[in-house]
Short mmCIF file of C-alpha atoms in Angstrom, two decimals:
data_model
loop_
_atom_site.label_atom_id
_atom_site.label_comp_id
_atom_site.label_asym_id
_atom_site.label_seq_id
_atom_site.Cartn_x
_atom_site.Cartn_y
_atom_site.Cartn_z
CA UNK A 1 -106.89 -181.68 51.19
CA UNK A 2 -107.64 -185.07 49.67
CA UNK A 3 -104.99 -187.00 51.63
CA UNK A 4 -103.85 -186.80 55.24
CA UNK A 5 -101.29 -188.59 57.41
CA UNK A 6 -102.74 -188.90 60.91
CA UNK A 7 -100.94 -189.39 64.18
CA UNK A 8 -103.67 -191.09 66.18
CA UNK A 9 -103.50 -191.34 69.95
CA UNK A 10 -101.63 -194.15 71.69
CA UNK A 11 -104.98 -195.92 72.17
CA UNK A 12 -105.84 -198.75 69.80
CA UNK A 13 -109.63 -198.43 69.82
CA UNK A 14 -109.55 -194.65 69.35
CA UNK A 15 -107.21 -195.02 66.38
CA UNK A 16 -109.47 -197.65 64.86
CA UNK A 17 -112.33 -195.15 65.18
CA UNK A 18 -110.21 -192.56 63.40
CA UNK A 19 -109.65 -194.96 60.51
CA UNK A 20 -113.39 -195.61 60.37
CA UNK A 21 -114.13 -191.88 60.21
CA UNK A 22 -111.65 -191.36 57.35
CA UNK A 23 -113.30 -194.15 55.40
CA UNK A 24 -116.76 -192.73 56.11
CA UNK A 25 -115.69 -189.25 55.00
CA UNK A 26 -114.12 -190.61 51.82
CA UNK A 27 -110.73 -189.14 52.67
CA UNK A 28 -107.54 -190.82 51.50
CA UNK A 29 -105.61 -191.32 54.71
CA UNK A 30 -102.65 -192.89 56.47
CA UNK A 31 -103.61 -193.68 60.05
CA UNK A 32 -101.09 -194.60 62.72
CA UNK A 33 -101.27 -195.43 66.41
CA UNK A 34 -98.62 -193.44 68.24
CA UNK A 35 -95.85 -195.52 69.79
CA UNK A 36 -94.43 -194.03 72.98
CA UNK A 37 -93.17 -195.99 75.96
CA UNK A 38 -91.25 -193.25 77.77
CA UNK A 39 -91.08 -189.50 78.40
CA UNK A 40 -94.82 -189.04 78.31
CA UNK A 41 -97.06 -187.78 81.08
CA UNK A 42 -97.99 -190.24 83.86
CA UNK A 43 -101.40 -190.74 82.23
CA UNK A 44 -100.25 -190.72 78.63
CA UNK A 45 -97.55 -193.30 78.02
CA UNK A 46 -97.70 -196.97 77.03
CA UNK A 47 -97.12 -199.68 79.60
CA UNK A 48 -94.19 -201.24 77.78
CA UNK A 49 -92.76 -202.11 74.38
CA UNK A 50 -94.68 -205.37 74.14
CA UNK A 51 -98.05 -203.67 74.54
CA UNK A 52 -97.12 -200.97 72.04
CA UNK A 53 -96.13 -203.45 69.33
CA UNK A 54 -99.13 -205.68 70.00
CA UNK A 55 -101.55 -202.77 69.55
CA UNK A 56 -99.71 -201.60 66.45
CA UNK A 57 -100.02 -205.02 64.85
CA UNK A 58 -103.71 -205.08 65.73
CA UNK A 59 -104.23 -201.69 64.11
CA UNK A 60 -102.43 -202.78 60.94
CA UNK A 61 -104.67 -205.83 60.69
CA UNK A 62 -107.76 -203.72 61.32
CA UNK A 63 -106.96 -201.11 58.68
CA UNK A 64 -106.10 -203.82 56.17
CA UNK A 65 -109.56 -205.30 56.80
CA UNK A 66 -111.39 -202.11 55.81
CA UNK A 67 -113.28 -202.30 52.50
CA UNK A 68 -111.45 -200.94 49.43
CA UNK A 69 -112.80 -198.53 46.84
CA UNK A 70 -114.82 -199.88 43.90
CA UNK A 71 -111.55 -199.78 41.96
CA UNK A 72 -110.13 -202.18 44.61
CA UNK A 73 -107.65 -199.47 45.60
CA UNK A 74 -107.29 -198.92 49.35
CA UNK A 75 -108.48 -195.58 50.67
CA UNK A 76 -107.15 -195.85 54.22
CA UNK A 77 -103.65 -197.18 54.92
CA UNK A 78 -101.87 -198.11 58.16
CA UNK A 79 -98.67 -196.24 58.92
CA UNK A 80 -96.02 -197.10 61.52
CA UNK A 81 -95.83 -194.14 63.91
CA UNK A 82 -93.07 -193.80 66.51
CA UNK A 83 -94.13 -190.44 67.94
CA UNK A 84 -90.51 -189.31 67.94
CA UNK A 85 -87.21 -190.65 69.18
CA UNK A 86 -87.56 -189.03 72.60
CA UNK A 87 -90.74 -190.96 73.38
CA UNK A 88 -89.39 -194.37 72.32
CA UNK A 89 -86.90 -196.67 74.02
CA UNK A 90 -84.24 -198.47 72.03
CA UNK A 91 -86.25 -201.64 72.45
CA UNK A 92 -89.38 -200.08 70.99
CA UNK A 93 -87.58 -198.50 68.03
CA UNK A 94 -85.84 -201.81 67.27
CA UNK A 95 -89.14 -203.68 67.49
CA UNK A 96 -90.81 -201.16 65.17
CA UNK A 97 -87.92 -201.56 62.74
CA UNK A 98 -88.42 -205.33 62.74
CA UNK A 99 -92.15 -204.84 62.22
CA UNK A 100 -91.46 -202.45 59.34
CA UNK A 101 -89.21 -205.07 57.70
CA UNK A 102 -92.26 -207.35 57.47
CA UNK A 103 -94.09 -204.65 55.49
CA UNK A 104 -91.49 -203.17 53.10
CA UNK A 105 -94.08 -201.01 51.32
CA UNK A 106 -95.71 -199.64 54.47
CA UNK A 107 -95.25 -195.96 55.26
CA UNK A 108 -93.52 -194.76 58.44
CA UNK A 109 -93.98 -191.34 60.04
CA UNK A 110 -92.17 -189.53 62.83
CA UNK A 111 -90.56 -186.21 63.78
CA UNK A 112 -86.98 -185.12 63.26
CA UNK A 113 -84.86 -182.10 64.21
CA UNK A 114 -87.76 -179.83 65.07
CA UNK A 115 -85.98 -177.59 67.59
CA UNK A 116 -82.53 -177.36 69.21
CA UNK A 117 -83.55 -178.53 72.71
CA UNK A 118 -85.18 -181.63 71.23
CA UNK A 119 -82.03 -182.42 69.24
CA UNK A 120 -79.90 -182.07 72.37
CA UNK A 121 -82.19 -184.42 74.33
CA UNK A 122 -82.05 -187.01 71.55
CA UNK A 123 -78.25 -186.89 71.75
CA UNK A 124 -78.46 -187.62 75.50
CA UNK A 125 -80.82 -190.54 74.96
CA UNK A 126 -78.94 -192.04 72.00
CA UNK A 127 -75.27 -191.10 72.54
CA UNK A 128 -74.02 -193.68 70.03
CA UNK A 129 -76.14 -192.35 67.15
CA UNK A 130 -74.31 -190.03 64.72
CA UNK A 131 -77.22 -187.57 64.75
CA UNK A 132 -81.00 -187.39 65.14
CA UNK A 133 -81.79 -188.86 61.71
CA UNK A 134 -79.26 -191.60 62.41
CA UNK A 135 -81.38 -192.83 65.33
CA UNK A 136 -84.12 -193.87 62.91
CA UNK A 137 -81.64 -195.22 60.38
CA UNK A 138 -79.87 -197.49 62.88
CA UNK A 139 -83.24 -198.92 63.94
CA UNK A 140 -84.41 -199.70 60.40
CA UNK A 141 -86.96 -196.90 60.25
CA UNK A 142 -85.45 -194.66 57.57
CA UNK A 143 -86.30 -195.79 54.05
CA UNK A 144 -88.50 -195.01 51.07
CA UNK A 145 -91.89 -194.20 52.53
CA UNK A 146 -90.53 -192.66 55.73
CA UNK A 147 -92.14 -189.28 56.33
CA UNK A 148 -90.04 -187.02 58.53
CA UNK A 149 -91.95 -184.14 60.06
CA UNK A 150 -90.32 -180.69 60.38
CA UNK A 151 -86.61 -181.28 59.57
CA UNK A 152 -85.84 -177.70 60.59
CA UNK A 153 -82.26 -178.11 61.77
CA UNK A 154 -80.79 -180.92 59.66
CA UNK A 155 -77.02 -181.20 59.33
CA UNK A 156 -75.46 -181.78 55.92
CA UNK A 157 -74.81 -185.41 56.90
CA UNK A 158 -78.49 -185.86 57.72
CA UNK A 159 -79.55 -184.33 54.41
CA UNK A 160 -77.28 -186.75 52.55
CA UNK A 161 -78.57 -189.73 54.55
CA UNK A 162 -82.23 -188.88 53.91
CA UNK A 163 -81.46 -188.60 50.20
CA UNK A 164 -79.60 -191.93 50.21
CA UNK A 165 -82.50 -193.69 51.93
CA UNK A 166 -85.05 -191.93 49.69
CA UNK A 167 -87.02 -190.66 52.67
CA UNK A 168 -89.31 -187.65 52.53
CA UNK A 169 -89.87 -184.48 54.53
CA UNK A 170 -93.18 -182.99 55.67
CA UNK A 171 -92.55 -179.24 55.86
CA UNK A 172 -94.73 -177.77 58.64
CA UNK A 173 -94.07 -174.00 58.58
CA UNK A 174 -97.17 -172.89 60.51
CA UNK A 175 -96.21 -175.07 63.45
CA UNK A 176 -92.55 -174.08 63.16
CA UNK A 177 -93.47 -170.39 63.41
CA UNK A 178 -96.06 -170.92 66.14
CA UNK A 179 -93.79 -172.71 68.60
CA UNK A 180 -90.64 -170.89 67.46
CA UNK A 181 -88.85 -174.00 66.21
CA UNK A 182 -87.09 -172.27 63.33
CA UNK A 183 -87.33 -172.24 59.55
CA UNK A 184 -86.61 -175.28 57.38
CA UNK A 185 -84.37 -174.69 54.37
CA UNK A 186 -86.74 -176.33 51.91
CA UNK A 187 -84.93 -174.88 48.91
CA UNK A 188 -81.77 -176.73 49.95
CA UNK A 189 -83.66 -180.00 50.36
CA UNK A 190 -85.24 -179.64 46.91
CA UNK A 191 -81.84 -178.89 45.37
CA UNK A 192 -80.50 -182.09 46.93
CA UNK A 193 -83.32 -184.08 45.34
CA UNK A 194 -85.13 -184.86 48.60
CA UNK A 195 -88.88 -185.40 48.43
CA UNK A 196 -90.76 -182.60 50.21
CA UNK A 197 -94.46 -182.09 50.88
CA UNK A 198 -96.48 -179.90 53.23
CA UNK A 199 -97.86 -180.72 56.67
CA UNK A 200 -100.19 -178.80 58.95
CA UNK A 201 -99.11 -180.31 62.31
CA UNK A 202 -102.28 -179.15 64.07
CA UNK A 203 -100.73 -179.94 67.44
CA UNK A 204 -97.88 -177.46 67.17
CA UNK A 205 -99.74 -175.33 64.65
CA UNK A 206 -103.24 -173.93 64.75
CA UNK A 207 -104.81 -174.57 61.36
CA UNK A 208 -105.70 -177.73 59.43
CA UNK A 209 -105.65 -175.78 56.16
CA UNK A 210 -103.07 -176.58 53.51
CA UNK A 211 -103.77 -173.10 52.11
CA UNK A 212 -102.48 -171.59 55.36
CA UNK A 213 -99.50 -173.93 55.16
CA UNK A 214 -98.76 -172.79 51.60
CA UNK A 215 -98.82 -169.17 52.74
CA UNK A 216 -96.43 -169.85 55.61
CA UNK A 217 -94.16 -171.95 53.39
CA UNK A 218 -93.90 -168.94 51.11
CA UNK A 219 -93.01 -166.64 54.01
CA UNK A 220 -90.51 -169.17 55.37
CA UNK A 221 -88.66 -169.35 52.06
CA UNK A 222 -88.49 -165.54 51.91
CA UNK A 223 -87.11 -165.33 55.43
CA UNK A 224 -84.57 -168.09 54.77
CA UNK A 225 -83.45 -166.24 51.64
CA UNK A 226 -82.98 -163.04 53.67
CA UNK A 227 -80.72 -164.85 56.12
CA UNK A 228 -78.63 -166.51 53.39
CA UNK A 229 -75.12 -165.07 53.64
CA UNK A 230 -73.62 -163.14 50.70
CA UNK A 231 -70.90 -165.77 50.38
CA UNK A 232 -73.44 -168.57 50.15
CA UNK A 233 -75.45 -166.59 47.60
CA UNK A 234 -72.35 -166.32 45.44
CA UNK A 235 -71.71 -170.07 45.68
CA UNK A 236 -75.30 -170.84 44.72
CA UNK A 237 -75.26 -168.42 41.79
CA UNK A 238 -72.04 -169.94 40.47
CA UNK A 239 -73.43 -173.46 40.79
CA UNK A 240 -76.60 -172.49 38.97
CA UNK A 241 -74.54 -170.89 36.22
CA UNK A 242 -72.66 -174.14 35.65
CA UNK A 243 -75.84 -176.22 35.60
CA UNK A 244 -77.55 -175.04 32.46
CA UNK A 245 -81.36 -175.21 32.55
CA UNK A 246 -81.33 -176.54 36.11
CA UNK A 247 -83.39 -174.38 38.47
CA UNK A 248 -82.06 -174.10 42.00
CA UNK A 249 -84.14 -173.05 44.99
CA UNK A 250 -81.80 -172.49 47.92
CA UNK A 251 -81.33 -168.84 48.78
CA UNK A 252 -84.48 -167.80 46.93
CA UNK A 253 -88.15 -167.49 47.75
CA UNK A 254 -90.18 -170.38 46.41
CA UNK A 255 -92.22 -169.53 43.29
CA UNK A 256 -95.95 -170.15 43.08
CA UNK A 257 -95.49 -173.21 40.87
CA UNK A 258 -93.20 -174.79 43.47
CA UNK A 259 -95.60 -174.04 46.32
CA UNK A 260 -98.38 -175.71 44.32
CA UNK A 261 -96.09 -178.67 43.67
CA UNK A 262 -95.33 -179.09 47.39
CA UNK A 263 -99.07 -179.13 48.14
CA UNK A 264 -99.89 -181.69 45.44
CA UNK A 265 -97.40 -183.94 43.66
CA UNK A 266 -94.67 -183.24 46.21
CA UNK A 267 -96.87 -184.57 48.98
CA UNK A 268 -97.86 -187.54 46.84
CA UNK A 269 -94.18 -188.38 46.33
CA UNK A 270 -93.49 -188.21 50.06
CA UNK A 271 -96.36 -190.67 50.63
CA UNK A 272 -95.23 -192.86 47.70
CA UNK A 273 -98.54 -192.16 45.95
CA UNK A 274 -97.08 -190.37 42.93
CA UNK A 275 -98.13 -193.15 40.56
CA UNK A 276 -101.71 -192.87 41.82
CA UNK A 277 -102.42 -189.19 42.56
CA UNK A 278 -100.79 -185.75 42.61
CA UNK A 279 -101.59 -184.46 39.14
CA UNK A 280 -103.92 -185.10 36.22
CA UNK A 281 -101.83 -187.56 34.24
CA UNK A 282 -104.11 -189.97 32.41
CA UNK A 283 -104.50 -193.23 34.28
CA UNK A 284 -104.19 -191.81 37.79
CA UNK A 285 -107.05 -191.68 40.25
CA UNK A 286 -108.93 -188.38 40.21
CA UNK A 287 -108.12 -186.57 43.45
CA UNK A 288 -108.89 -182.90 42.93
CA UNK A 289 -110.42 -179.67 44.18
CA UNK A 290 -112.89 -177.72 42.08
CA UNK A 291 -112.21 -174.11 43.06
CA UNK A 292 -114.59 -171.21 42.64
CA UNK A 293 -112.65 -167.97 42.92
CA UNK A 294 -115.78 -165.92 43.73
CA UNK A 295 -116.78 -168.48 46.34
CA UNK A 296 -120.19 -169.79 47.30
CA UNK A 297 -122.84 -167.32 46.18
CA UNK A 298 -120.25 -165.37 44.21
CA UNK A 299 -121.36 -162.80 41.71
CA UNK A 300 -120.01 -160.09 39.46
CA UNK A 301 -120.07 -156.58 40.82
CA UNK A 302 -119.14 -153.75 38.46
CA UNK A 303 -115.80 -154.64 36.80
CA UNK A 304 -114.41 -156.55 39.75
CA UNK A 305 -115.78 -159.89 40.84
CA UNK A 306 -116.44 -160.77 44.44
CA UNK A 307 -118.76 -163.10 46.29
CA UNK A 308 -118.93 -165.57 49.10
CA UNK A 309 -115.33 -164.89 50.15
CA UNK A 310 -114.67 -161.15 50.39
CA UNK A 311 -110.97 -161.86 50.84
CA UNK A 312 -110.61 -162.85 47.17
CA UNK A 313 -111.08 -160.13 44.56
CA UNK A 314 -110.35 -160.64 40.91
CA UNK A 315 -110.80 -159.14 37.48
CA UNK A 316 -112.73 -161.07 34.81
CA UNK A 317 -109.68 -160.90 32.53
CA UNK A 318 -107.35 -162.54 35.07
CA UNK A 319 -105.46 -165.50 33.59
CA UNK A 320 -105.25 -168.91 35.25
CA UNK A 321 -101.91 -168.34 37.09
CA UNK A 322 -103.29 -165.12 38.57
CA UNK A 323 -106.51 -166.82 39.67
CA UNK A 324 -104.47 -169.61 41.27
CA UNK A 325 -102.35 -167.12 43.19
CA UNK A 326 -105.43 -165.25 44.40
CA UNK A 327 -106.92 -168.52 45.66
CA UNK A 328 -103.72 -169.71 47.35
CA UNK A 329 -103.23 -166.49 49.28
CA UNK A 330 -106.79 -165.30 49.85
CA UNK A 331 -108.95 -168.38 49.58
CA UNK A 332 -110.48 -170.70 52.14
CA UNK A 333 -113.21 -173.36 52.31
CA UNK A 334 -115.72 -170.87 50.89
CA UNK A 335 -113.89 -171.16 47.57
CA UNK A 336 -113.82 -174.96 47.46
CA UNK A 337 -116.85 -176.02 45.48
CA UNK A 338 -116.10 -179.73 45.23
CA UNK A 339 -113.54 -182.18 46.58
CA UNK A 340 -112.95 -185.39 44.66
CA UNK A 341 -111.16 -188.46 45.97
CA UNK A 342 -110.68 -191.30 43.51
CA UNK A 343 -113.32 -189.78 41.26
CA UNK A 344 -115.97 -189.50 43.99
CA UNK A 345 -117.28 -186.11 45.15
CA UNK A 346 -116.88 -186.22 48.93
CA UNK A 347 -117.03 -182.62 50.13
CA UNK A 348 -117.41 -178.95 49.20
CA UNK A 349 -120.33 -176.54 49.18
CA UNK A 350 -121.30 -177.64 45.67
CA UNK A 351 -121.65 -181.20 46.90
CA UNK A 352 -123.65 -180.20 49.97
CA UNK A 353 -126.16 -178.33 47.82
#
């Protein structure tokens, strides 16, 4: 991927090093120092709120000091990162909200409604909050530029609130399957006009690949559609019938075009980068993958082409949508010839050679 939102550790110097590595690699990145002053292990929790905020301010200043691209556009951005509500006291969340108010354009990232036991614990810790999402809202941390990871078990009130605040959701299906969190109803969120992108969540998941995430997002949508009740299906069909030329996604599997959108422009919208990257509109910065369907060392063999990645087979007469689908569901790094970030080739086997 060309852009990543990183949860660093709770250590300032280590997170600075992470920002340095992103800059060195040429990756567009949002780098945050985790804030957590309770409910960690004895050796992995911050001393207090004051120390957490002090280190966060220091990281923001450090990332802002990093050199920009030749275009004067920033490559690496700071992002305010309360790990999740469970790991933050009221004092810390309030202080982060005040800090966020000083940087109205700065992104914020955290987790929400990942699994039922987590939601129940949040209710114990914040009994006055209307719901999990409301915890962030009441502390000034839910707004445009807030990236909410998972969002598997949102209530209708939470969905409406996220839409009202123009927040975004990072759908992490690989992680959600791996630790049995559940399946996010992404089709419903898209129908409600909520911004949705894809996340790997390599802590709960097991792969940093957005391709793997696309595949699991596809499976998730199919499973969610299977569990949609007949009555709900009827309601959705009637609503779609009344809304001429408006495509609805709830209760259906997500089409290839939508999966591609989630992995590109959808993610850019969640990160508030849609005016800069996400597609090839003239005037945007050139963030792109150059994909070779045969893969590195690929060649034609008889009437079917194969090569460096034996998992991707294709016919020479395949059209572009078919080639895209073959790459999304069979491809890996062997098929990525070049990676461009802001017009600079930064990775890929074609660049290495």
